[in-house]
Amino acid sequence: TASLLSGTVTITPTAGKGVYEWTETVSATGIAPANKVVLSVSNHVDTDENSAEMLNISSMEGLAGTNQITVIVSFTEATAGAIKLNYIGI
């Protein structure tokens, strides 16, 4: 059976007033290129810059690397600031 790797990472789209597309590579210990990665928006607290309820994500993809995940995300409106994401690597 395959073991699951999981955790939370943060991406931070930055560029003036925001971006519609963002690619960022984040550390994820234990992830390997052979893993498949599933991403979801993580819980946020009121003081976070972006809240899960208000994010307008149209697509999100995670590509596994060695101890890292490259996150590719598209938004329906210009977005900037930290976004917490949960991941599962299979």
N, CA, C and O of each residue as an XYZ file, in Angstrom:
360
protein
N       0.837     -1.190      0.000
C       0.000      0.000      0.000
C       0.875      1.245      0.000
O       1.977      1.251      0.550
N       0.370      2.283     -0.619
C       1.101      3.551     -0.686
C       0.910      4.313      0.617
O      -0.174      4.299      1.200
N       1.963      4.975      1.068
C       1.833      5.788      2.269
C       1.483      7.214      1.859
O       1.886      7.686      0.796
N       0.726      7.890      2.717
C       0.321      9.263      2.449
C       1.254     10.220      3.152
O       1.617     10.019      4.311
N       1.633     11.245      2.452
C       2.403     12.342      3.021
C       1.459     13.535      3.027
O       0.745     13.762      2.051
N       1.446     14.295      4.108
C       0.536     15.435      4.136
C       1.142     16.572      4.929
O       2.067     16.382      5.718
N       0.603     17.756      4.707
C       1.068     18.931      5.419
C       0.378     20.176      4.907
O      -0.564     20.111      4.117
N       0.866     21.306      5.373
C       0.347     22.607      4.960
C       1.507     23.451      4.468
O       2.572     23.477      5.085
N       1.300     24.141      3.357
C       2.296     25.046      2.792
C       1.629     26.390      2.544
O       0.402     26.497      2.550
N       2.439     27.403      2.327
C       1.916     28.732      2.039
C       2.526     29.244      0.752
O       3.745     29.237      0.580
N       1.661     29.692     -0.156
C       2.139     30.390     -1.347
C       1.835     31.870     -1.159
O       0.914     32.228     -0.425
N       2.600     32.725     -1.815
C       2.410     34.169     -1.632
C       2.473     34.886     -2.981
O       3.523     35.395     -3.375
N       1.338     34.921     -3.685
C       1.314     35.690     -4.927
C       1.625     37.168     -4.651
O       1.021     37.789     -3.777
N       2.564     37.709     -5.401
C       2.927     39.114     -5.235
C       3.170     39.736     -6.599
O       3.778     39.124     -7.478
N       2.706     40.912     -6.757
C       2.956     41.693     -7.969
C       1.970     42.855     -7.977
O       0.808     42.679     -8.340
N       2.418     44.018     -7.586
C       1.556     45.192     -7.608
C       0.256     44.960     -6.868
O       0.250     44.712     -5.662
N      -0.839     45.042     -7.593
C      -2.157     44.870     -6.978
C      -2.659     43.427     -7.052
O      -3.796     43.151     -6.668
N      -1.845     42.524     -7.532
C      -2.250     41.132     -7.583
C      -2.024     40.515     -8.955
O      -1.684     41.201     -9.919
N      -2.220     39.218     -9.014
C      -2.004     38.459    -10.237
C      -3.207     37.550    -10.502
O      -3.982     37.242     -9.597
N      -3.342     37.133    -11.750
C      -4.389     36.183    -12.128
C      -3.852     34.759    -12.219
O      -4.619     33.799    -12.153
N      -2.543     34.621    -12.369
C      -1.898     33.315    -12.418
C      -0.629     33.373    -11.590
O       0.066     34.389    -11.583
N      -0.322     32.282    -10.890
C       0.853     32.269    -10.034
C       1.447     30.872    -10.007
O       0.719     29.884     -9.915
N       2.770     30.789    -10.088
C       3.504     29.536     -9.943
C       4.555     29.750     -8.867
O       5.316     30.717     -8.909
N       4.588     28.841     -7.906
C       5.562     28.943     -6.813
C       5.948     27.545     -6.359
O       5.093     26.666     -6.250
N       7.230     27.337     -6.095
C       7.716     26.066     -5.581
C       7.934     26.201     -4.077
O       8.607     27.121     -3.611
N       7.347     25.259     -3.323
C       7.410     25.285     -1.859
C       8.021     23.985     -1.347
O       7.933     22.951     -2.009
N       8.632     24.037     -0.184
C       9.226     22.852      0.439
C       8.136     21.932      0.977
O       7.156     22.389      1.564
N       8.321     20.622      0.767
C       7.394     19.605      1.274
C       8.204     18.339      1.527
O       8.327     17.483      0.651
N       8.748     18.231      2.721
C       9.636     17.126      3.078
C       8.980     15.772      2.828
O       7.851     15.523      3.251
N       9.704     14.911      2.138
C       9.246     13.558      1.873
C       8.596     13.374      0.511
O       8.500     12.252      0.015
N       8.151     14.467     -0.096
C       7.546     14.371     -1.424
C       8.638     14.001     -2.437
O       9.762     14.497     -2.365
N       8.286     13.131     -3.371
C       9.220     12.695     -4.419
C       8.564     12.890     -5.779
O       7.338     12.964     -5.867
N       9.362     12.975     -6.836
C       8.808     13.188     -8.173
C       7.739     12.163     -8.579
O       6.873     12.477     -9.395
N       7.786     10.962     -8.031
C       6.805      9.926     -8.387
C       5.459     10.128     -7.692
O       4.477      9.487     -8.068
N       5.391     10.998     -6.694
C       4.132     11.226     -5.978
C       3.123     11.970     -6.835
O       3.478     12.784     -7.687
N       1.869     11.672     -6.587
C       0.773     12.490     -7.089
C       0.389     13.417     -5.942
O       0.350     12.987     -4.789
N       0.104     14.688     -6.243
C      -0.174     15.674     -5.200
C      -1.603     16.188     -5.350
O      -2.038     16.557     -6.441
N      -2.323     16.201     -4.220
C      -3.660     16.777     -4.163
C      -3.592     17.997     -3.260
O      -3.067     17.920     -2.149
N      -4.123     19.133     -3.731
C      -4.100     20.384     -2.964
C      -5.513     20.823     -2.618
O      -6.457     20.570     -3.366
N      -5.645     21.486     -1.473
C      -6.907     22.128     -1.092
C      -6.584     23.376     -0.287
O      -5.507     23.482      0.298
N      -7.510     24.314     -0.259
C      -7.316     25.530      0.528
C      -7.427     25.153      2.001
O      -8.357     24.455      2.403
N      -6.476     25.618      2.796
C      -6.429     25.307      4.220
C      -7.299     26.269      5.022
O      -7.751     27.297      4.517
N      -7.521     25.911      6.278
C      -8.243     26.798      7.185
C      -7.493     28.114      7.338
O      -6.263     28.142      7.353
N      -8.236     29.183      7.450
C      -7.674     30.506      7.658
C      -8.314     31.118      8.892
O      -9.431     30.753      9.261
N      -7.620     32.040      9.527
C      -8.178     32.792     10.644
C      -8.474     34.211     10.171
O      -7.970     34.644      9.134
N      -9.286     34.926     10.926
C      -9.726     36.265     10.525
C      -8.584     37.228     10.252
O      -8.729     38.141      9.439
N      -7.447     37.041     10.918
C      -6.331     37.965     10.736
C      -5.482     37.657      9.508
O      -4.589     38.433      9.169
N      -5.746     36.530      8.834
C      -5.003     36.193      7.611
C      -5.368     37.158      6.488
O      -6.491     37.656      6.413
N      -4.399     37.407      5.626
C      -4.611     38.331      4.510
C      -5.673     37.837      3.535
O      -6.450     38.635      3.012
N      -5.714     36.540      3.287
C      -6.713     35.931      2.404
C      -7.495     34.893      3.198
O      -6.909     34.104      3.939
N      -8.805     34.891      3.046
C      -9.619     33.889      3.729
C     -10.087     32.849      2.717
O     -10.278     33.157      1.541
N     -10.268     31.643      3.173
C     -10.671     30.550      2.291
C     -11.988     30.855      1.597
O     -12.177     30.484      0.438
N     -12.894     31.522      2.288
C     -14.213     31.811      1.735
C     -14.170     32.857      0.621
O     -15.046     32.863     -0.244
N     -13.179     33.730      0.623
C     -13.141     34.844     -0.311
C     -12.209     34.622     -1.502
O     -12.219     35.417     -2.442
N     -11.418     33.576     -1.482
C     -10.509     33.319     -2.602
C     -11.285     32.866     -3.826
O     -12.167     32.013     -3.729
N     -10.962     33.425     -4.953
C     -11.607     33.054     -6.216
C     -10.619     32.269     -7.071
O     -10.102     32.773     -8.067
N     -10.368     31.033     -6.667
C      -9.437     30.164     -7.386
C     -10.211     29.430     -8.471
O     -11.218     28.780     -8.191
N      -9.739     29.535     -9.711
C     -10.414     28.823    -10.795
C      -9.750     27.479    -11.088
O     -10.413     26.556    -11.562
N      -8.451     27.356    -10.813
C      -7.769     26.073    -10.960
C      -6.518     26.056    -10.103
O      -5.925     27.097     -9.820
N      -6.122     24.846     -9.690
C      -4.935     24.701     -8.846
C      -4.336     23.326     -9.121
O      -5.049     22.325     -9.192
N      -3.018     23.295     -9.273
C      -2.318     22.067     -9.611
C      -1.051     21.984     -8.784
O      -0.401     23.001     -8.540
N      -0.688     20.770     -8.345
C       0.556     20.554     -7.622
C       1.418     19.543     -8.342
O       0.975     18.425     -8.607
N       2.652     19.920     -8.664
C       3.601     19.025     -9.328
C       4.689     18.639     -8.340
O       5.375     19.504     -7.796
N       4.848     17.335     -8.105
C       5.806     16.845     -7.123
C       7.225     16.912     -7.640
O       7.491     16.638     -8.811
N       8.134     17.278     -6.754
C       9.570     17.249     -7.009
C      10.236     16.584     -5.826
O       9.551     15.967     -5.010
N      11.528     16.685     -5.706
C      12.234     16.121     -4.570
C      12.123     17.072     -3.390
O      12.728     18.145     -3.387
N      11.345     16.675     -2.386
C      11.086     17.486     -1.188
C      10.478     18.848     -1.516
O      10.718     19.831     -0.816
N       9.698     18.891     -2.575
C       9.057     20.152     -2.940
C       7.828     19.906     -3.809
O       7.667     18.846     -4.415
N       6.965     20.923     -3.849
C       5.786     20.916     -4.702
C       5.771     22.235     -5.457
O       5.919     23.303     -4.862
N       5.590     22.157     -6.767
C       5.383     23.368     -7.549
C       3.881     23.558     -7.676
O       3.182     22.722     -8.249
N       3.392     24.671     -7.134
C       1.970     24.987     -7.133
C       1.697     25.956     -8.279
O       2.360     26.985     -8.411
N       0.715     25.614     -9.102
C       0.287     26.474    -10.201
C      -1.184     26.780     -9.948
O      -2.012     25.871     -9.889
N      -1.506     28.061     -9.799
C      -2.870     28.441     -9.454
C      -3.339     29.594    -10.340
O      -2.564     30.484    -10.691
N      -4.621     29.558    -10.691
C      -5.243     30.635    -11.463
C      -6.399     31.201    -10.645
O      -7.109     30.467     -9.957
N      -6.576     32.516    -10.731
C      -7.617     33.214     -9.988
C      -8.567     33.905    -10.964
O      -8.174     34.236    -12.083
N      -9.809     34.122    -10.549
C     -10.772     34.846    -11.383
C     -10.707     36.349    -11.140
O     -11.346     37.119    -11.857
N      -9.937     36.777    -10.129
C      -9.698     38.199     -9.887
C      -8.272     38.366     -9.390
O      -7.675     37.428     -8.861
N      -7.730     39.565     -9.562
C      -6.346     39.812     -9.143
C      -6.197     39.492     -7.660
O      -6.980     39.965     -6.836
N      -5.188     38.684     -7.323
C      -5.000     38.201     -5.959
C      -3.545     38.377     -5.551
O      -2.635     38.155     -6.350
N      -3.332     38.777     -4.302
C      -1.988     38.906     -3.738
C      -2.050     38.498     -2.269
O      -3.113     38.523     -1.647
N      -0.901     38.125     -1.731
C      -0.808     37.811     -0.307
C      -0.795     36.321     -0.031
O      -1.067     35.505     -0.912
N      -0.476     35.987      1.199
C      -0.297     34.598      1.624
C      -1.583     33.788      1.518
O      -2.660     34.248      1.898
N      -1.446     32.562      0.990
C      -2.556     31.619      0.889
C      -2.077     30.285      1.431
O      -1.114     29.713      0.921
N      -2.746     29.787      2.463
C      -2.389     28.501      3.056
C      -3.077     27.361      2.286
O      -4.271     27.415      1.991
N      -2.284     26.336      1.975
C      -2.790     25.182      1.239
C      -2.450     23.895      1.968
O      -1.351     23.758      2.505
N      -3.379     22.953      1.992
C      -3.114     21.598      2.468
C      -2.667     20.765      1.272
O      -3.116     20.979      0.146
N      -1.774     19.809      1.536
C      -1.410     18.885      0.457
C      -1.422     17.467      0.962
O      -1.204     17.205      2.145
N      -1.681     16.558      0.050
C      -1.525     15.125      0.284
C      -0.709     14.597     -0.881
O      -1.029     14.856     -2.041
N       0.328     13.867     -0.575
C       1.146     13.222     -1.592
C       0.932     11.715     -1.509
O       1.029     11.122     -0.435
N       0.645     11.114     -2.632
C       0.371      9.668     -2.669
C       1.441      8.977     -3.499
O       1.404      7.757     -3.661
